[in-house]
mmCIF file of C-alpha atoms in Angstrom:
data_model
loop_
_atom_site.group_PDB
_atom_site.id
_atom_site.type_symbol
_atom_site.label_atom_id
_atom_site.label_comp_id
_atom_site.label_asym_id
_atom_site.label_seq_id
_atom_site.Cartn_x
_atom_site.Cartn_y
_atom_site.Cartn_z
ATOM 1 C CA ARG M 1 96.896 108.358 90.538
ATOM 2 C CA VAL M 2 100.362 107.028 89.788
ATOM 3 C CA LYS M 3 100.513 105.510 93.277
ATOM 4 C CA LEU M 4 97.125 103.832 92.844
ATOM 5 C CA PHE M 5 98.137 102.601 89.385
ATOM 6 C CA LEU M 6 101.309 101.006 90.720
ATOM 7 C CA GLU M 7 99.496 99.524 93.719
ATOM 8 C CA GLY M 8 97.026 97.906 91.351
ATOM 9 C CA LEU M 9 99.606 96.031 89.295
ATOM 10 C CA ASP M 10 99.086 92.317 89.724
ATOM 11 C CA PRO M 11 100.120 89.259 87.684
ATOM 12 C CA ASP M 12 96.516 88.045 87.929
ATOM 13 C CA PHE M 13 94.389 90.122 85.546
ATOM 14 C CA ILE M 14 91.166 89.856 87.563
ATOM 15 C CA HIS M 15 92.858 91.088 90.729
ATOM 16 C CA GLN M 16 94.478 93.913 88.772
ATOM 17 C CA TYR M 17 91.151 94.908 87.213
ATOM 18 C CA SER M 18 89.351 94.935 90.554
ATOM 19 C CA LYS M 19 92.106 97.044 92.135
ATOM 20 C CA TRP M 20 91.937 99.620 89.348
ATOM 21 C CA VAL M 21 88.158 99.793 88.937
ATOM 22 C CA TYR M 22 86.780 99.310 92.452
ATOM 23 C CA TYR M 23 87.499 101.409 95.507
ATOM 24 C CA PHE M 24 87.584 98.819 98.286
ATOM 25 C CA SER M 25 90.178 96.087 98.060
ATOM 26 C CA GLU M 26 89.402 92.715 99.594
ATOM 27 C CA GLY M 27 91.721 93.591 102.474
ATOM 28 C CA ALA M 28 89.979 96.932 103.063
ATOM 29 C CA LYS M 29 86.563 95.242 103.020
ATOM 30 C CA ASN M 30 87.810 92.702 105.504
ATOM 31 C CA GLU M 31 88.867 95.521 107.855
ATOM 32 C CA LEU M 32 85.662 97.520 107.387
ATOM 33 C CA LEU M 33 82.952 94.842 107.411
ATOM 34 C CA ASN M 34 82.435 92.644 110.457
ATOM 35 C CA ALA M 35 80.734 89.925 108.412
ATOM 36 C CA PHE M 36 83.140 90.062 105.491
ATOM 37 C CA GLU M 37 83.599 86.288 105.415
ATOM 38 C CA THR M 38 79.981 85.956 104.225
ATOM 39 C CA VAL M 39 80.568 88.231 101.199
ATOM 40 C CA GLU M 40 81.654 86.661 97.918
ATOM 41 C CA PRO M 41 84.988 88.161 96.818
ATOM 42 C CA SER M 42 84.683 90.660 93.968
ATOM 43 C CA HIS M 43 87.352 88.959 91.877
ATOM 44 C CA ARG M 44 85.349 85.711 91.910
ATOM 45 C CA VAL M 45 82.266 87.496 90.559
ATOM 46 C CA LEU M 46 84.354 89.232 87.894
ATOM 47 C CA ALA M 47 86.037 85.976 86.897
ATOM 48 C CA SER M 48 82.671 84.280 86.397
ATOM 49 C CA TYR M 49 81.750 86.890 83.780
ATOM 50 C CA LEU M 50 85.170 86.932 82.158
ATOM 51 C CA GLU M 51 85.169 83.162 81.739
ATOM 52 C CA GLY M 52 81.491 83.072 80.755
ATOM 53 C CA ALA M 53 81.703 85.657 77.965
ATOM 54 C CA ASP M 54 80.114 84.412 74.765
ATOM 55 C CA GLY M 55 80.972 85.174 71.191
ATOM 56 C CA SER M 56 78.541 86.066 68.430
ATOM 57 C CA ARG M 57 77.500 82.426 67.892
ATOM 58 C CA GLY M 58 77.107 81.463 71.520
ATOM 59 C CA GLN M 59 80.665 80.133 71.776
ATOM 60 C CA HIS M 60 83.275 81.214 74.290
ATOM 61 C CA SER M 61 85.005 84.295 72.862
ATOM 62 C CA SER M 62 88.702 83.869 72.119
ATOM 63 C CA ASP M 63 89.147 87.658 71.876
ATOM 64 C CA PHE M 64 90.391 88.484 75.366
ATOM 65 C CA MET M 65 89.564 92.192 75.237
ATOM 66 C CA ASN M 66 86.036 91.432 74.041
ATOM 67 C CA ARG M 67 85.661 89.191 77.080
ATOM 68 C CA VAL M 68 86.887 92.048 79.277
ATOM 69 C CA GLN M 69 84.361 94.336 77.597
ATOM 70 C CA TYR M 70 81.610 91.782 78.291
ATOM 71 C CA MET M 71 82.665 91.588 81.950
ATOM 72 C CA ASP M 72 82.629 95.379 82.181
ATOM 73 C CA LEU M 73 79.185 95.505 80.564
ATOM 74 C CA LYS M 74 77.754 92.994 83.056
ATOM 75 C CA THR M 75 79.247 94.648 86.146
ATOM 76 C CA PHE M 76 80.564 98.220 86.097
ATOM 77 C CA LEU M 77 78.144 99.444 83.426
ATOM 78 C CA VAL M 78 74.910 98.207 85.003
ATOM 79 C CA ASP M 79 75.908 98.691 88.643
ATOM 80 C CA ASN M 80 77.590 102.063 88.259
ATOM 81 C CA ILE M 81 77.289 104.110 85.074
ATOM 82 C CA LEU M 82 73.706 103.205 84.162
ATOM 83 C CA GLU M 83 72.558 103.396 87.764
ATOM 84 C CA TYR M 84 73.918 106.934 88.083
ATOM 85 C CA THR M 85 72.242 107.919 84.826
ATOM 86 C CA ASP M 86 68.915 106.455 85.887
ATOM 87 C CA ARG M 87 68.895 107.969 89.371
ATOM 88 C CA THR M 88 70.008 111.449 88.367
ATOM 89 C CA SER M 89 67.705 111.688 85.352
ATOM 90 C CA MET M 90 64.630 110.384 87.160
ATOM 91 C CA ALA M 91 65.323 112.720 90.100
ATOM 92 C CA VAL M 92 64.416 115.605 87.768
ATOM 93 C CA SER M 93 61.701 113.662 85.869
ATOM 94 C CA LEU M 94 63.907 113.275 82.796
ATOM 95 C CA GLU M 95 63.597 110.216 80.568
ATOM 96 C CA ALA M 96 67.115 109.276 79.448
ATOM 97 C CA ARG M 97 67.829 107.002 76.507
ATOM 98 C CA VAL M 98 70.947 104.955 75.803
ATOM 99 C CA PRO M 99 70.672 104.045 72.088
ATOM 100 C CA PHE M 100 74.111 102.447 71.941
ATOM 101 C CA LEU M 101 72.817 99.811 74.357
ATOM 102 C CA ASP M 102 70.168 98.491 72.008
ATOM 103 C CA HIS M 103 70.710 94.748 72.356
ATOM 104 C CA ARG M 104 71.287 94.303 68.608
ATOM 105 C CA LEU M 105 74.036 96.921 68.644
ATOM 106 C CA VAL M 106 75.660 95.379 71.728
ATOM 107 C CA GLU M 107 75.569 91.922 70.147
ATOM 108 C CA LEU M 108 77.098 93.303 66.953
ATOM 109 C CA SER M 109 79.830 95.010 68.956
ATOM 110 C CA GLN M 110 80.639 91.826 70.841
ATOM 111 C CA ALA M 111 80.952 89.978 67.536
ATOM 112 C CA MET M 112 83.523 92.447 66.193
ATOM 113 C CA PRO M 113 87.254 91.979 66.852
ATOM 114 C CA TYR M 114 88.379 94.374 69.546
ATOM 115 C CA ARG M 115 91.152 95.751 67.337
ATOM 116 C CA TYR M 116 88.452 97.529 65.315
ATOM 117 C CA LYS M 117 87.223 99.424 68.367
ATOM 118 C CA LEU M 118 90.506 100.750 69.742
ATOM 119 C CA ARG M 119 92.938 101.754 66.999
ATOM 120 C CA ASN M 120 96.361 103.213 67.717
ATOM 121 C CA GLY M 121 95.187 104.450 71.103
ATOM 122 C CA THR M 122 92.036 106.071 69.658
ATOM 123 C CA SER M 123 88.871 105.018 71.480
ATOM 124 C CA LYS M 124 85.418 104.739 69.874
ATOM 125 C CA ALA M 125 87.196 104.263 66.530
ATOM 126 C CA ILE M 126 84.159 102.812 64.745
ATOM 127 C CA VAL M 127 81.858 105.610 65.922
ATOM 128 C CA ARG M 128 84.368 108.311 64.994
ATOM 129 C CA GLN M 129 84.877 106.797 61.557
ATOM 130 C CA THR M 130 81.162 106.288 60.915
ATOM 131 C CA PHE M 131 80.124 109.841 61.784
ATOM 132 C CA ARG M 132 83.210 111.735 60.624
ATOM 133 C CA ASP M 133 81.179 113.577 57.950
ATOM 134 C CA LEU M 134 78.456 114.617 60.403
ATOM 135 C CA ILE M 135 80.392 115.716 63.491
ATOM 136 C CA PRO M 136 82.602 118.835 63.499
ATOM 137 C CA PRO M 137 86.315 117.920 63.733
ATOM 138 C CA GLU M 138 86.763 119.828 67.010
ATOM 139 C CA ASN M 139 84.065 117.630 68.571
ATOM 140 C CA LEU M 140 85.068 114.446 66.827
ATOM 141 C CA HIS M 141 88.554 114.481 68.322
ATOM 142 C CA ILE M 142 87.871 116.140 71.668
ATOM 143 C CA PRO M 143 89.206 114.183 74.681
ATOM 144 C CA LYS M 144 86.686 112.301 76.783
ATOM 145 C CA LYS M 145 85.576 114.204 79.869
ATOM 146 C CA GLY M 146 83.837 112.838 82.928
ATOM 147 C CA PHE M 147 81.478 114.629 85.277
ATOM 148 C CA CYS M 148 82.985 114.478 88.738
ATOM 149 C CA PRO M 149 81.666 116.556 91.649
ATOM 150 C CA PRO M 150 84.219 117.823 94.221
ATOM 151 C CA LEU M 151 83.592 114.804 96.429
ATOM 152 C CA GLY M 152 87.034 114.945 98.007
ATOM 153 C CA LEU M 153 86.353 118.443 99.306
ATOM 154 C CA TRP M 154 82.831 117.558 100.449
ATOM 155 C CA MET M 155 84.055 114.557 102.433
ATOM 156 C CA ARG M 156 86.789 116.667 103.998
ATOM 157 C CA GLU M 157 84.428 119.445 105.034
ATOM 158 C CA THR M 158 80.620 119.327 104.833
ATOM 159 C CA LEU M 159 79.877 115.608 104.641
ATOM 160 C CA ASP M 160 82.471 114.558 107.190
ATOM 161 C CA ARG M 161 80.121 115.885 109.877
ATOM 162 C CA TYR M 162 77.821 112.958 109.141
ATOM 163 C CA PHE M 163 80.206 110.607 110.921
ATOM 164 C CA THR M 164 80.438 112.841 113.972
ATOM 165 C CA GLU M 165 76.713 113.460 114.204
ATOM 166 C CA HIS M 166 75.304 110.060 113.218
ATOM 167 C CA MET M 167 77.939 107.323 113.385
ATOM 168 C CA SER M 168 79.238 107.268 116.936
ATOM 169 C CA SER M 169 81.283 104.340 118.194
ATOM 170 C CA GLU M 170 78.314 103.150 120.273
ATOM 171 C CA TYR M 171 75.987 103.194 117.254
ATOM 172 C CA ILE M 172 78.427 101.404 114.957
ATOM 173 C CA ARG M 173 79.221 98.701 117.496
ATOM 174 C CA ARG M 174 75.544 98.212 118.343
ATOM 175 C CA GLU M 175 74.512 97.693 114.709
ATOM 176 C CA GLY M 176 77.495 95.408 114.127
ATOM 177 C CA ILE M 177 77.978 96.088 110.409
ATOM 178 C CA PHE M 178 81.102 98.245 110.275
ATOM 179 C CA ASN M 179 84.333 98.378 112.211
ATOM 180 C CA TYR M 180 84.550 101.781 113.906
ATOM 181 C CA ASP M 181 88.360 101.924 113.908
ATOM 182 C CA ALA M 182 88.495 101.196 110.170
ATOM 183 C CA ILE M 183 86.172 104.123 109.455
ATOM 184 C CA GLN M 184 88.283 106.407 111.624
ATOM 185 C CA ARG M 185 91.421 105.398 109.722
ATOM 186 C CA LEU M 186 89.749 106.208 106.402
ATOM 187 C CA ARG M 187 88.657 109.602 107.756
ATOM 188 C CA ALA M 188 92.083 110.429 109.151
ATOM 189 C CA GLN M 189 93.880 109.522 105.920
ATOM 190 C CA HIS M 190 91.479 111.686 103.950
ATOM 191 C CA GLN M 191 91.616 114.660 106.317
ATOM 192 C CA LEU M 192 95.425 114.644 106.348
ATOM 193 C CA GLY M 193 95.643 114.345 102.578
ATOM 194 C CA LYS M 194 97.508 111.033 102.747
ATOM 195 C CA ARG M 195 94.954 109.290 100.545
ATOM 196 C CA ASP M 196 91.795 110.188 98.672
ATOM 197 C CA ASN M 197 89.185 108.062 100.451
ATOM 198 C CA SER M 198 86.241 110.189 99.320
ATOM 199 C CA MET M 199 84.444 107.420 97.411
ATOM 200 C CA GLU M 200 84.909 104.921 100.222
ATOM 201 C CA LEU M 201 83.637 107.362 102.847
ATOM 202 C CA PHE M 202 80.759 108.521 100.641
ATOM 203 C CA GLY M 203 79.722 104.891 100.130
ATOM 204 C CA ILE M 204 79.615 104.366 103.898
ATOM 205 C CA VAL M 205 77.516 107.504 104.376
ATOM 206 C CA MET M 206 75.061 106.500 101.635
ATOM 207 C CA PHE M 207 74.707 102.983 103.012
ATOM 208 C CA ASP M 208 74.064 104.250 106.510
ATOM 209 C CA ALA M 209 71.479 106.781 105.305
ATOM 210 C CA TRP M 210 69.664 103.960 103.468
ATOM 211 C CA TYR M 211 70.027 101.604 106.422
ATOM 212 C CA ARG M 212 68.525 104.092 108.846
ATOM 213 C CA ARG M 213 65.558 104.869 106.645
ATOM 214 C CA TYR M 214 64.615 101.419 105.412
ATOM 215 C CA VAL M 215 65.873 99.056 108.104
ATOM 216 C CA ILE M 216 65.952 100.911 111.426
ATOM 217 C CA GLU M 217 62.973 103.225 110.858
ATOM 218 C CA SER M 218 60.830 100.764 108.875
ATOM 219 C CA PRO M 219 61.721 97.280 110.138
ATOM 220 C CA ASP M 220 58.226 95.872 109.514
ATOM 221 C CA ASP M 221 58.403 96.645 105.806
ATOM 222 C CA HIS M 222 61.568 94.632 105.241
#
């Protein structure tokens, strides 16, 4: 993590953000994707949201961290966190609710100075302060915990077989989407423990599974 943190340092904030938040750098995408030149760079998409962030009265927000929060809300939240929640909950017929994303609450949050939200390194400061009389202290101050499956292990053992069984060099070159050598480098780095490429490899596997089902097997429907 320290290595990735240091690699992500960049004088340009957008480039630094994209390096820290996203798994594929522009250089890695260029190596992996044969038609990379047709893909809009991630930092350009992020910059459009950062520069287009509005304040509470429809004016451009001068609070930089609120603009970053707006950018995060329009990209990482909807394309990652909420998508995971929706897919996993609906897979077991569970209706999930996200009350903090009521548009009135989001608009109120965006209108507040960011210094109210993160105080002395304490996140969710407003929520903690508001509900301090209702939530037990041991829960109120517990560190945030994510839910992360052992993807690194899976991609090193069970799921790595997908590449051997389904993504031969002939298949990859015939379809023309990925660069075979780039995939092999990612696999080798991960197998040897030189770099954790589990998310990158998992993304390739998921794309190929989708591509086979909805493009190759059902070309007339798309």
